[in-house]
Short mmCIF file of C-alpha atoms and ligand atoms in Angstrom, two decimals:
data_model
loop_
_atom_site.label_atom_id
_atom_site.label_comp_id
_atom_site.label_asym_id
_atom_site.label_seq_id
_atom_site.Cartn_x
_atom_site.Cartn_y
_atom_site.Cartn_z
CA MET A 413 20.04 1.34 24.49
CA PRO A 414 17.92 3.01 26.47
CA GLN A 415 14.13 2.90 26.27
CA VAL A 416 11.10 4.06 26.28
CA THR A 417 7.93 2.50 28.20
CA LEU A 418 4.66 2.82 25.66
CA ASN A 419 0.96 3.68 27.95
CA ASN A 420 0.43 -0.57 27.20
CA GLY A 421 3.85 -1.26 29.28
CA VAL A 422 6.01 -2.66 26.21
CA GLN A 423 9.65 -1.38 25.89
CA MET A 424 10.87 0.79 22.63
CA PRO A 425 14.00 1.89 21.83
CA LEU A 426 14.76 5.46 21.84
CA LEU A 427 16.63 5.54 18.79
CA GLY A 428 16.38 3.29 15.88
CA PHE A 429 16.82 3.14 12.14
CA GLY A 430 13.87 4.18 8.89
CA VAL A 431 14.31 2.82 5.53
CA TYR A 432 12.24 5.36 4.09
CA LYS A 433 12.81 5.45 0.36
CA VAL A 434 15.54 2.71 0.68
CA ALA A 435 15.33 1.02 -2.43
CA PRO A 436 13.46 -2.50 -2.32
CA GLU A 437 17.20 -4.50 -3.51
CA GLN A 438 19.42 -2.19 -1.01
CA ALA A 439 17.05 -2.81 2.11
CA GLU A 440 18.94 -6.43 2.92
CA GLN A 441 22.28 -4.60 3.02
CA ALA A 442 20.94 -0.78 4.66
CA VAL A 443 19.19 -3.47 7.55
CA THR A 444 22.32 -5.81 7.63
CA ASP A 445 24.60 -2.97 8.42
CA ALA A 446 22.22 -0.93 10.87
CA LEU A 447 22.02 -4.27 13.18
CA ALA A 448 25.37 -4.81 12.97
CA ALA A 449 25.53 -0.73 14.36
CA GLY A 450 23.80 -1.64 17.21
CA TYR A 451 19.72 -0.52 15.76
CA ARG A 452 17.60 -2.54 17.39
CA LEU A 453 14.39 -0.67 16.35
CA ILE A 454 13.46 -1.04 12.51
CA ASP A 455 11.22 1.15 11.11
CA THR A 456 9.67 0.16 7.70
CA ALA A 457 6.44 0.02 5.60
CA ALA A 458 4.12 -1.58 3.50
CA GLY A 459 4.41 1.94 1.68
CA TYR A 460 8.10 1.54 1.33
CA GLU A 461 7.92 -1.55 -0.71
CA ASN A 462 10.64 -3.07 1.50
CA GLU A 463 10.06 -5.24 3.84
CA GLU A 464 10.94 -8.43 2.31
CA GLY A 465 14.69 -6.73 2.29
CA VAL A 466 14.33 -6.40 5.60
CA GLY A 467 12.64 -9.29 6.80
CA ARG A 468 15.94 -11.26 5.14
CA ALA A 469 18.33 -9.07 6.67
CA ILE A 470 16.56 -9.67 10.25
CA ALA A 471 16.70 -13.41 9.62
CA LYS A 472 19.93 -14.02 8.67
CA SER A 473 21.38 -11.31 11.21
CA GLY A 474 20.51 -14.27 14.19
CA ILE A 475 20.14 -11.45 16.77
CA PRO A 476 17.08 -12.88 19.00
CA ARG A 477 13.64 -12.38 17.79
CA ASP A 478 12.88 -10.62 21.61
CA GLU A 479 15.84 -8.35 20.76
CA LEU A 480 14.19 -6.52 17.90
CA PHE A 481 11.70 -4.22 18.04
CA ILE A 482 9.86 -4.06 14.40
CA THR A 483 7.51 -1.61 13.15
CA THR A 484 5.67 -1.68 9.66
CA LYS A 485 2.43 0.25 8.49
CA LEU A 486 -0.76 -0.38 7.04
CA TRP A 487 -1.17 1.52 3.64
CA VAL A 488 -4.98 3.72 3.26
CA GLN A 489 -5.73 0.98 0.62
CA ASP A 490 -6.11 -1.10 2.66
CA HIS A 491 -8.05 0.71 5.96
CA GLY A 492 -11.38 -1.07 6.65
CA GLN A 493 -11.77 -3.66 8.75
CA GLU A 494 -12.53 -6.36 6.41
CA THR A 495 -9.61 -5.94 5.10
CA ALA A 496 -6.85 -4.81 7.95
CA LYS A 497 -6.19 -7.51 8.78
CA PRO A 498 -5.27 -9.46 5.96
CA ALA A 499 -2.94 -6.41 4.55
CA PHE A 500 -1.38 -7.28 8.35
CA GLU A 501 -0.46 -11.15 7.68
CA ARG A 502 0.75 -9.63 4.00
CA SER A 503 3.23 -7.40 5.53
CA LEU A 504 4.87 -10.26 8.95
CA ASP A 505 4.47 -12.41 5.67
CA ARG A 506 7.14 -10.44 3.91
CA LEU A 507 8.61 -9.56 7.06
CA GLY A 508 9.34 -13.58 8.05
CA LEU A 509 8.12 -12.89 11.40
CA ASP A 510 4.97 -14.25 13.53
CA TYR A 511 4.31 -11.02 14.84
CA LEU A 512 5.20 -6.85 15.32
CA ASP A 513 6.08 -4.62 17.91
CA LEU A 514 4.69 -1.80 16.35
CA TYR A 515 2.02 -1.23 14.03
CA LEU A 516 0.99 1.90 12.92
CA ILE A 517 -1.99 3.63 10.45
CA HIS A 518 0.24 5.36 8.53
CA GLN A 519 -2.29 8.19 7.05
CA PRO A 520 -5.50 9.48 8.59
CA PHE A 521 -7.14 9.27 5.34
CA GLY A 522 -9.95 6.63 3.98
CA ASP A 523 -11.13 3.77 6.65
CA TYR A 524 -9.04 4.37 9.29
CA TYR A 525 -11.57 3.80 12.18
CA GLY A 526 -12.46 0.45 10.69
CA ALA A 527 -8.97 -0.33 10.27
CA TRP A 528 -7.76 0.68 14.05
CA ARG A 529 -11.10 -1.68 14.92
CA ALA A 530 -8.78 -4.61 12.72
CA MET A 531 -5.61 -3.52 14.90
CA GLU A 532 -7.11 -3.36 17.83
CA GLU A 533 -8.19 -7.12 17.52
CA LEU A 534 -4.78 -7.76 16.36
CA ASN A 535 -3.72 -6.11 19.59
CA ARG A 536 -5.21 -8.17 22.00
CA GLU A 537 -4.56 -11.54 20.12
CA GLY A 538 -0.96 -10.69 20.86
CA ARG A 539 -0.15 -10.62 16.96
CA THR A 540 1.13 -6.71 17.47
CA ARG A 541 2.47 -5.86 21.11
CA ALA A 542 1.64 -2.56 20.50
CA ILE A 543 -0.70 -0.52 17.74
CA GLY A 544 -0.15 3.63 16.61
CA VAL A 545 -0.63 5.46 14.57
CA SER A 546 1.35 8.42 12.59
CA ASN A 547 0.51 11.59 10.36
CA PHE A 548 -2.35 12.07 13.01
CA TYR A 549 -2.64 15.93 13.86
CA PRO A 550 -4.26 16.89 17.35
CA ASP A 551 -7.94 16.97 16.15
CA ARG A 552 -7.61 13.66 14.13
CA LEU A 553 -6.46 11.94 17.39
CA ILE A 554 -8.38 13.48 19.87
CA ASP A 555 -11.19 12.15 17.92
CA LEU A 556 -9.82 8.45 17.65
CA ILE A 557 -9.59 8.27 20.78
CA THR A 558 -12.66 9.54 21.74
CA HIS A 559 -14.31 7.07 20.23
CA ASN A 560 -12.35 3.51 20.37
CA LYS A 561 -11.34 1.78 22.79
CA ILE A 562 -7.23 0.96 22.85
CA VAL A 563 -5.52 4.25 23.03
CA PRO A 564 -2.52 4.62 20.68
CA ALA A 565 0.76 3.79 22.03
CA VAL A 566 2.48 6.07 19.57
CA ASN A 567 1.91 8.55 17.50
CA GLN A 568 4.64 9.10 14.66
CA ILE A 569 4.81 12.84 13.09
CA GLU A 570 7.46 14.36 11.50
CA THR A 571 9.24 16.38 13.60
CA HIS A 572 12.94 18.78 13.84
CA ALA A 573 14.76 21.81 14.88
CA PHE A 574 12.49 23.15 11.90
CA PHE A 575 9.05 21.62 13.06
CA GLN A 576 8.91 20.93 16.57
CA ARG A 577 5.76 19.98 17.32
CA THR A 578 5.93 21.24 21.02
CA ASP A 579 2.48 21.62 21.97
CA GLU A 580 1.29 19.02 19.81
CA GLN A 581 4.15 16.60 22.13
CA LYS A 582 2.58 18.54 25.51
CA LEU A 583 -1.37 16.96 24.12
CA MET A 584 0.41 13.51 23.74
CA VAL A 585 1.99 13.00 26.57
CA GLU A 586 -1.77 14.02 28.49
CA TYR A 587 -3.00 11.20 26.43
CA GLY A 588 -0.07 8.46 27.04
CA ILE A 589 0.63 8.54 23.19
CA GLN A 590 4.20 8.89 23.01
CA HIS A 591 6.02 11.21 20.09
CA GLU A 592 7.79 9.18 17.72
CA SER A 593 9.78 11.56 14.89
CA TRP A 594 9.82 10.61 11.18
CA GLY A 595 12.20 13.21 9.33
CA PRO A 596 14.22 13.88 12.67
CA LEU A 597 16.95 15.93 10.03
CA ALA A 598 14.65 17.58 8.31
CA GLN A 599 15.74 14.89 5.10
CA GLY A 600 18.90 17.09 5.28
CA GLY A 601 16.46 19.84 3.54
CA GLU A 602 16.64 24.02 4.15
CA GLY A 603 19.69 23.59 5.20
CA PHE A 604 19.94 21.83 7.50
CA PHE A 605 22.78 20.63 7.96
CA ASP A 606 25.07 24.06 7.33
CA ASN A 607 22.17 25.61 9.98
CA PRO A 608 24.79 28.40 11.97
CA VAL A 609 23.04 27.16 15.33
CA LEU A 610 23.33 24.08 15.29
CA VAL A 611 26.98 24.28 13.33
CA ASP A 612 28.17 26.18 16.56
CA ILE A 613 26.41 23.74 19.14
CA ALA A 614 28.15 20.79 17.52
CA ARG A 615 31.77 22.35 17.25
CA ALA A 616 31.12 23.03 21.20
CA HIS A 617 30.51 19.20 21.57
CA ASP A 618 33.44 17.93 19.09
CA LYS A 619 30.49 16.30 17.80
CA SER A 620 28.02 16.34 14.37
CA VAL A 621 24.75 18.59 13.09
CA ALA A 622 23.78 15.52 13.15
CA GLN A 623 24.30 13.75 16.25
CA ILE A 624 23.39 17.27 17.63
CA ALA A 625 20.03 17.29 16.10
CA LEU A 626 19.58 13.42 17.32
CA ARG A 627 20.19 13.82 20.79
CA TRP A 628 17.98 17.26 21.17
CA LEU A 629 15.19 15.36 20.43
CA ILE A 630 16.11 12.51 22.55
CA GLN A 631 15.97 15.05 25.21
CA ARG A 632 12.29 16.11 24.80
CA ASP A 633 12.12 12.06 25.01
CA ILE A 634 10.97 11.41 21.32
CA VAL A 635 12.33 8.57 19.63
CA VAL A 636 14.04 8.94 16.81
CA ILE A 637 14.86 6.83 13.48
CA PRO A 638 17.42 8.72 11.24
CA LYS A 639 18.02 6.83 8.12
CA SER A 640 21.16 6.44 6.27
CA VAL A 641 22.07 3.67 4.08
CA ARG A 642 26.03 4.54 4.76
CA PRO A 643 27.61 2.43 7.52
CA GLU A 644 29.56 5.34 8.55
CA ARG A 645 26.42 7.57 9.29
CA MET A 646 24.84 4.77 10.86
CA ALA A 647 26.67 4.70 13.23
CA GLU A 648 27.54 8.73 13.67
CA ASN A 649 23.58 8.60 14.26
CA ILE A 650 23.25 5.60 17.07
CA ASP A 651 26.63 7.50 18.72
CA VAL A 652 24.51 10.39 20.40
CA PHE A 653 24.13 8.46 24.54
CA ASP A 654 28.14 10.28 25.39
CA PHE A 655 26.87 13.67 25.71
CA GLN A 656 24.41 16.04 26.87
CA LEU A 657 22.99 18.96 25.53
CA THR A 658 22.80 22.03 28.23
CA ASP A 659 19.39 23.85 29.38
CA GLU A 660 20.74 26.92 27.18
CA GLU A 661 21.48 24.47 23.98
CA MET A 662 17.79 23.10 24.57
CA ALA A 663 16.84 26.64 24.17
CA ARG A 664 18.87 28.81 21.42
CA ILE A 665 17.37 25.12 19.65
CA ALA A 666 13.99 26.12 19.97
CA THR A 667 14.38 29.09 18.32
CA LEU A 668 14.91 27.18 15.24
CA ASP A 669 10.64 26.53 14.97
CA THR A 670 9.19 27.41 11.93
CA GLY A 671 5.88 26.08 13.32
CA ARG A 672 5.27 24.25 9.71
CA SER A 673 6.79 21.68 7.86
CA PRO A 674 9.07 22.54 4.93
CA ILE A 675 8.04 18.32 3.54
CA PHE A 676 4.89 17.83 3.86
CA ASP A 677 1.34 19.67 4.43
CA HIS A 678 -1.47 17.16 5.02
CA HIS A 679 -4.27 19.67 4.88
CA ASP A 680 -3.49 20.65 1.01
CA PRO A 681 -6.72 18.89 -0.57
CA LYS A 682 -3.70 18.18 -3.65
CA SER A 683 -1.86 15.78 -1.07
CA VAL A 684 -5.25 14.05 0.62
CA GLU A 685 -5.91 13.09 -3.51
CA TRP A 686 -2.09 11.97 -4.26
CA LEU A 687 -1.61 9.59 -0.95
CA SER A 688 -5.30 8.62 -1.10
CA ALA A 689 -4.35 7.40 -4.46
CA ALA A 690 -1.18 5.50 -4.18
CA ARG A 691 -1.40 2.38 -4.15
CA PHE A 692 1.59 -0.38 -2.69
CA ASN A 693 2.13 -4.11 -3.25
CA THR A 694 -0.63 -4.73 -5.37
P1 NAD B 839 16.39 11.96 8.01
O1 NAD B 839 15.54 13.13 8.54
O2 NAD B 839 16.23 11.07 9.53
O3 NAD B 839 16.60 12.09 6.76
C1 NAD B 839 17.90 11.30 6.00
C2 NAD B 839 18.46 11.55 5.46
O4 NAD B 839 19.70 12.91 5.60
C3 NAD B 839 19.54 10.35 4.63
O5 NAD B 839 18.69 10.13 3.34
C4 NAD B 839 21.03 11.29 3.90
O6 NAD B 839 20.43 11.96 2.89
C5 NAD B 839 21.41 12.40 5.26
N1 NAD B 839 21.82 12.14 6.50
C6 NAD B 839 21.14 10.82 7.42
N2 NAD B 839 22.61 11.13 8.36
C7 NAD B 839 23.41 11.78 7.51
C8 NAD B 839 24.66 11.92 8.40
N3 NAD B 839 24.66 11.72 9.57
N4 NAD B 839 25.45 13.22 8.13
C9 NAD B 839 24.71 14.17 6.82
N5 NAD B 839 23.20 13.27 6.27
C10 NAD B 839 22.78 12.21 7.07
O7 NAD B 839 14.86 11.60 7.13
P2 NAD B 839 13.68 10.58 6.96
O8 NAD B 839 14.21 8.96 6.43
O9 NAD B 839 12.11 10.63 5.88
O10 NAD B 839 13.07 9.63 8.12
C11 NAD B 839 13.47 8.90 8.73
C12 NAD B 839 12.34 7.66 9.46
O11 NAD B 839 11.14 7.87 9.56
C13 NAD B 839 12.34 7.81 7.86
O12 NAD B 839 13.47 6.72 6.86
C14 NAD B 839 11.09 6.60 7.75
O13 NAD B 839 11.41 5.48 8.49
C15 NAD B 839 10.55 7.15 8.45
N6 NAD B 839 9.44 8.50 7.97
C16 NAD B 839 7.85 7.75 8.42
C17 NAD B 839 7.35 8.85 7.48
C18 NAD B 839 5.44 8.45 7.83
O14 NAD B 839 5.03 9.27 7.06
N7 NAD B 839 5.35 8.12 9.13
C19 NAD B 839 7.44 9.49 6.64
C20 NAD B 839 8.96 9.95 6.63
C21 NAD B 839 9.88 9.37 6.83
#
C-alpha cells in the first residue's frame, strides 16, 4: 500500500477503510473483513459509536500494531482543554489500544481551541502519533494554525468528483497539511455511480465507477477512506493501484465539480445547531 508522509514524518496509508454508519453490532465483522482484504488504515470516531467493534476486530486480527494506522475523532461535546484528554482515553479504552496513529477534531464547533491544546499535549506525550482536524473550511483552518503551535497533520473533508476542493487543497499543500477525503463516492448520491463521464472512463479501463472515483482522488495525492460492509466491494475499492488515469481523463473528471456539497452544509445555522446538540457515548 502506498503511503503519504505527514508534516511530522509519520507515514499514513494512501487508502483506508471508513466505518461511518456501520452499526455497532456490525463493526467487528466489517473491520475483520476489511483487514482480511488488505486495509490497514481504519477510520472511526467517538461519534460513530462503533469503536468497541473496531477494537475487537483489531485485537483478534493478530496484525502487529505497528502495521495498522488507526484514526478516531473527538466529538463536539468533549471539546475543551479539560475534557478532551478524558474523552481521548475513553476512545482508546473502547478501541483496546494504548496509542492512536491519528486523532482528529471531528467538527469545528465549540471550544475546539482548548481541545487542540490538549491534543498538542497528547501528541507531545506520544499518545497519538499525529493530530489533525476534520470539516475545517480554510478560514477556521488558518485561524487554528495561527493561534497554536502544532500545524494539523491532516484535514479530513468531504471530497469527491462532485465537490473537488481544489483551491482548498492548494492551501493545505502550502501549509503542509495532508488532504484526506471523506465521502469519496459522494455516499452514492446524486446519481454518482451512473454519471456518464465516470461510466465512460470506467469502461475504457475495464474498472468500476467506484475504482475510477478513488483512483482520481489518489492521483491528486488525497488520502481516501471508502466505506462498504460488503466484502466484494471492499476488495474492489482497494484494487486501484494497477492502472492510471490519463491527464485527459483527470481533466474530464475535473469538469464534474459543482463547487458545493450535496451532503452537508457546515455554514447552515441549522447544521451548527444540530451538530452542537448531538451527544454520543454518554
Ligand atoms: P462513501 O463515499 O465512502 O460512500 C459509501 C457508500 O457507497 C456505501 O455505503 C455504499 O452504499 C456505497 N459503495 C461503497 N463502495 C461501493 C462500490 N464499490 N460500488 C458501489 N457502491 C459502493 O461515504 P462515507 O462512508 O460517508 O465516507 C467514507 C468514510 O469517511 C466514512 O465511513 C467515515 O469513516 C468518513 N467520514 C467522515 C466524516 C467526517 O465528518 N469527518 C463524514 C462522513 C464520512
